[in-house]
mmCIF file of C-alpha atoms in Angstrom:
data_model
loop_
_atom_site.group_PDB
_atom_site.id
_atom_site.type_symbol
_atom_site.label_atom_id
_atom_site.label_comp_id
_atom_site.label_asym_id
_atom_site.label_seq_id
_atom_site.Cartn_x
_atom_site.Cartn_y
_atom_site.Cartn_z
ATOM 1 C CA MET A 1 -12.023 33.229 -31.922
ATOM 2 C CA ALA A 2 -9.402 33.857 -29.314
ATOM 3 C CA GLU A 3 -5.951 34.906 -29.659
ATOM 4 C CA LEU A 4 -2.790 32.519 -28.364
ATOM 5 C CA LEU A 5 0.131 35.269 -27.010
ATOM 6 C CA ILE A 6 3.105 32.186 -26.557
ATOM 7 C CA LEU A 7 6.495 34.164 -24.470
ATOM 8 C CA ARG A 8 9.735 32.830 -23.924
ATOM 9 C CA HIS A 9 10.811 34.526 -20.722
ATOM 10 C CA ALA A 10 13.485 37.508 -21.236
ATOM 11 C CA LYS A 11 17.443 36.544 -20.886
ATOM 12 C CA SER A 12 18.120 35.128 -17.525
ATOM 13 C CA SER A 13 21.789 35.841 -15.732
ATOM 14 C CA TRP A 14 23.720 32.547 -15.542
ATOM 15 C CA GLU A 15 26.318 34.612 -12.708
ATOM 16 C CA SER A 16 25.885 32.319 -9.710
ATOM 17 C CA PRO A 17 27.631 28.685 -10.477
ATOM 18 C CA GLY A 18 25.882 25.695 -9.012
ATOM 19 C CA GLN A 19 22.509 28.146 -8.956
ATOM 20 C CA ASP A 20 19.756 25.695 -9.531
ATOM 21 C CA ASP A 21 18.232 26.574 -12.941
ATOM 22 C CA HIS A 22 14.625 27.176 -11.615
ATOM 23 C CA ASP A 23 16.114 29.960 -9.477
ATOM 24 C CA ARG A 24 17.725 31.826 -11.771
ATOM 25 C CA PRO A 25 16.750 35.245 -12.222
ATOM 26 C CA LEU A 26 16.736 37.836 -15.384
ATOM 27 C CA ASN A 27 19.706 39.541 -16.292
ATOM 28 C CA ASP A 28 20.497 43.074 -17.351
ATOM 29 C CA ARG A 29 18.908 42.269 -20.329
ATOM 30 C CA GLY A 30 16.259 40.770 -19.784
ATOM 31 C CA ARG A 31 15.218 43.581 -17.208
ATOM 32 C CA ARG A 32 15.547 45.965 -19.609
ATOM 33 C CA ASP A 33 13.357 44.074 -22.455
ATOM 34 C CA ALA A 34 10.973 42.206 -20.146
ATOM 35 C CA PRO A 35 9.279 45.865 -19.937
ATOM 36 C CA ARG A 36 9.891 46.349 -23.995
ATOM 37 C CA ILE A 37 7.232 43.867 -24.379
ATOM 38 C CA GLY A 38 4.854 45.126 -22.366
ATOM 39 C CA GLU A 39 5.044 48.482 -23.694
ATOM 40 C CA LEU A 40 4.605 46.685 -27.044
ATOM 41 C CA LEU A 41 1.441 44.618 -25.861
ATOM 42 C CA ALA A 42 0.047 47.683 -24.483
ATOM 43 C CA ALA A 43 0.850 49.503 -27.495
ATOM 44 C CA GLU A 44 -0.747 47.391 -29.943
ATOM 45 C CA GLY A 45 -3.655 46.755 -28.216
ATOM 46 C CA LEU A 46 -2.774 42.817 -26.972
ATOM 47 C CA LEU A 47 -2.752 43.163 -23.379
ATOM 48 C CA PRO A 48 -4.092 38.939 -22.028
ATOM 49 C CA ASP A 49 -7.084 38.792 -20.166
ATOM 50 C CA ALA A 50 -5.506 35.561 -18.978
ATOM 51 C CA VAL A 51 -2.212 34.113 -18.284
ATOM 52 C CA LEU A 52 -0.568 30.709 -17.821
ATOM 53 C CA CYS A 53 3.633 31.492 -16.169
ATOM 54 C CA SER A 54 6.221 28.845 -15.483
ATOM 55 C CA THR A 55 7.110 28.954 -11.621
ATOM 56 C CA ALA A 56 10.274 29.553 -12.692
ATOM 57 C CA CYS A 57 11.965 32.779 -11.269
ATOM 58 C CA ARG A 58 12.992 34.376 -14.370
ATOM 59 C CA THR A 59 9.560 33.560 -16.144
ATOM 60 C CA MET A 60 8.244 35.264 -12.988
ATOM 61 C CA GLU A 61 10.815 37.823 -13.088
ATOM 62 C CA THR A 62 9.409 38.189 -16.766
ATOM 63 C CA TRP A 63 5.970 38.798 -16.311
ATOM 64 C CA GLY A 64 6.220 41.090 -13.643
ATOM 65 C CA LEU A 65 8.377 43.711 -15.488
ATOM 66 C CA LEU A 66 6.355 42.949 -18.349
ATOM 67 C CA SER A 67 2.625 43.669 -16.784
ATOM 68 C CA ALA A 68 4.147 46.477 -14.524
ATOM 69 C CA ALA A 69 4.893 47.963 -17.996
ATOM 70 C CA ALA A 70 2.190 47.600 -19.607
ATOM 71 C CA GLY A 71 -0.693 48.275 -17.217
ATOM 72 C CA CYS A 72 -1.563 44.986 -16.713
ATOM 73 C CA ASP A 73 -3.368 44.039 -13.705
ATOM 74 C CA VAL A 74 -4.109 39.941 -14.925
ATOM 75 C CA GLN A 75 -3.170 37.468 -12.036
ATOM 76 C CA PRO A 76 -1.629 34.864 -13.541
ATOM 77 C CA LEU A 77 -2.131 31.447 -13.048
ATOM 78 C CA TYR A 78 1.632 29.962 -11.759
ATOM 79 C CA ARG A 79 1.955 26.367 -12.845
ATOM 80 C CA GLU A 80 4.620 24.687 -12.002
ATOM 81 C CA GLU A 81 4.287 21.871 -14.870
ATOM 82 C CA LEU A 82 5.271 24.533 -17.295
ATOM 83 C CA TYR A 83 8.789 24.657 -15.752
ATOM 84 C CA LEU A 84 10.880 23.285 -19.434
ATOM 85 C CA ALA A 85 7.780 21.385 -20.241
ATOM 86 C CA PRO A 86 7.704 19.377 -23.687
ATOM 87 C CA ALA A 87 5.333 21.196 -26.326
ATOM 88 C CA GLY A 88 1.919 18.543 -25.384
ATOM 89 C CA ASP A 89 2.366 18.932 -21.769
ATOM 90 C CA LEU A 90 1.979 23.155 -22.524
ATOM 91 C CA LEU A 91 -1.426 22.199 -25.268
ATOM 92 C CA GLU A 92 -2.871 20.547 -21.742
ATOM 93 C CA GLN A 93 -1.994 23.671 -19.509
ATOM 94 C CA LEU A 94 -3.325 25.654 -22.538
ATOM 95 C CA GLN A 95 -6.899 23.402 -23.028
ATOM 96 C CA THR A 96 -7.521 24.776 -19.126
ATOM 97 C CA MET A 97 -7.358 28.347 -19.678
ATOM 98 C CA PRO A 98 -10.516 30.092 -18.218
ATOM 99 C CA GLU A 99 -13.704 29.532 -20.679
ATOM 100 C CA PHE A 100 -14.059 33.763 -20.625
ATOM 101 C CA CYS A 101 -10.642 34.354 -22.003
ATOM 102 C CA ARG A 102 -10.073 35.647 -25.511
ATOM 103 C CA ARG A 103 -6.863 36.709 -25.298
ATOM 104 C CA GLY A 104 -4.145 34.203 -23.533
ATOM 105 C CA MET A 105 -0.736 34.118 -22.683
ATOM 106 C CA ILE A 106 1.580 31.538 -21.972
ATOM 107 C CA ILE A 107 4.784 32.050 -20.606
ATOM 108 C CA GLY A 108 7.382 29.140 -20.307
ATOM 109 C CA HIS A 109 10.385 27.887 -21.646
ATOM 110 C CA ASN A 110 12.330 26.147 -25.100
ATOM 111 C CA PRO A 111 12.028 24.003 -26.768
ATOM 112 C CA GLY A 112 8.615 23.774 -25.364
ATOM 113 C CA LEU A 113 7.640 26.266 -26.814
ATOM 114 C CA GLU A 114 9.103 26.463 -30.408
ATOM 115 C CA LEU A 115 7.887 22.666 -30.698
ATOM 116 C CA LEU A 116 4.118 24.410 -29.315
ATOM 117 C CA VAL A 117 4.239 26.784 -32.138
ATOM 118 C CA ALA A 118 5.539 24.163 -34.832
ATOM 119 C CA MET A 119 2.488 21.950 -33.120
ATOM 120 C CA LEU A 120 -0.380 24.667 -33.108
ATOM 121 C CA ALA A 121 0.520 25.793 -36.704
ATOM 122 C CA GLY A 122 2.838 24.003 -38.479
ATOM 123 C CA ARG A 123 5.190 26.281 -38.632
ATOM 124 C CA ASN A 124 8.946 26.078 -37.402
ATOM 125 C CA VAL A 125 9.971 29.260 -35.872
ATOM 126 C CA THR A 126 12.906 30.641 -33.684
ATOM 127 C CA MET A 127 12.266 31.904 -30.373
ATOM 128 C CA PRO A 128 15.408 33.614 -28.832
ATOM 129 C CA THR A 129 14.942 35.078 -24.994
ATOM 130 C CA ALA A 130 12.283 37.628 -24.351
ATOM 131 C CA SER A 131 9.798 36.640 -27.782
ATOM 132 C CA MET A 132 6.995 36.279 -28.788
ATOM 133 C CA VAL A 133 4.652 34.806 -30.846
ATOM 134 C CA LEU A 134 0.429 35.634 -31.486
ATOM 135 C CA MET A 135 -1.725 33.173 -32.942
ATOM 136 C CA GLU A 136 -5.483 32.929 -33.433
ATOM 137 C CA ILE A 137 -7.551 29.521 -32.179
ATOM 138 C CA ASP A 138 -11.399 29.243 -33.418
ATOM 139 C CA GLY A 139 -13.499 27.412 -30.442
ATOM 140 C CA SER A 140 -12.991 26.960 -27.087
ATOM 141 C CA TRP A 141 -9.677 27.077 -25.261
ATOM 142 C CA GLU A 142 -10.783 22.929 -23.880
ATOM 143 C CA ALA A 143 -10.456 21.769 -27.675
ATOM 144 C CA ILE A 144 -7.697 23.740 -28.809
ATOM 145 C CA THR A 145 -5.612 21.237 -30.940
ATOM 146 C CA SER A 146 -4.912 23.392 -34.174
ATOM 147 C CA ALA A 147 -4.298 27.654 -34.330
ATOM 148 C CA ARG A 148 -3.015 30.302 -36.888
ATOM 149 C CA PHE A 149 -0.099 31.632 -36.650
ATOM 150 C CA ILE A 150 -0.480 35.819 -37.302
ATOM 151 C CA ARG A 151 3.165 37.399 -35.866
ATOM 152 C CA GLN A 152 6.205 37.095 -33.939
ATOM 153 C CA TRP A 153 8.144 39.613 -32.029
ATOM 154 C CA LYS A 154 11.819 39.154 -31.278
ATOM 155 C CA PRO A 155 14.050 40.946 -29.154
ATOM 156 C CA LYS A 156 15.721 43.264 -32.013
ATOM 157 C CA ASP A 157 11.739 44.533 -32.663
ATOM 158 C CA LEU A 158 10.992 45.988 -29.208
#
């Protein structure tokens, strides 16, 4: 059995009108929330051993702050395909998770992440920025088609 952490990036900035969406960084709240996620993961013993991360600035910054706070030295696999990806594409990316992985994390965007949770666990969740879902999967990453919802954390829980 493996575990899957699904994380929506922390709150991003809209301060620069006309800035490409892919290049938007975190805002002050996002920079506060991302390390708190890392602290929570460390305290709960939930550090991932593999991470798939969108190439958007806000997702990479979320991982950087989270991993530093958690003391997690996992090198994420940055994937352009995760940027604003629909649930089916996210599932295809999860199926490429390294075989050794017992706890994987995917960091991305809505609405794809909410739809991925619904697709895998048959559960509708609301995932504001900096929210995370923990699920269990049976079998291999390559064959993942369903999962059991275990828990969700939202920014107010951090």
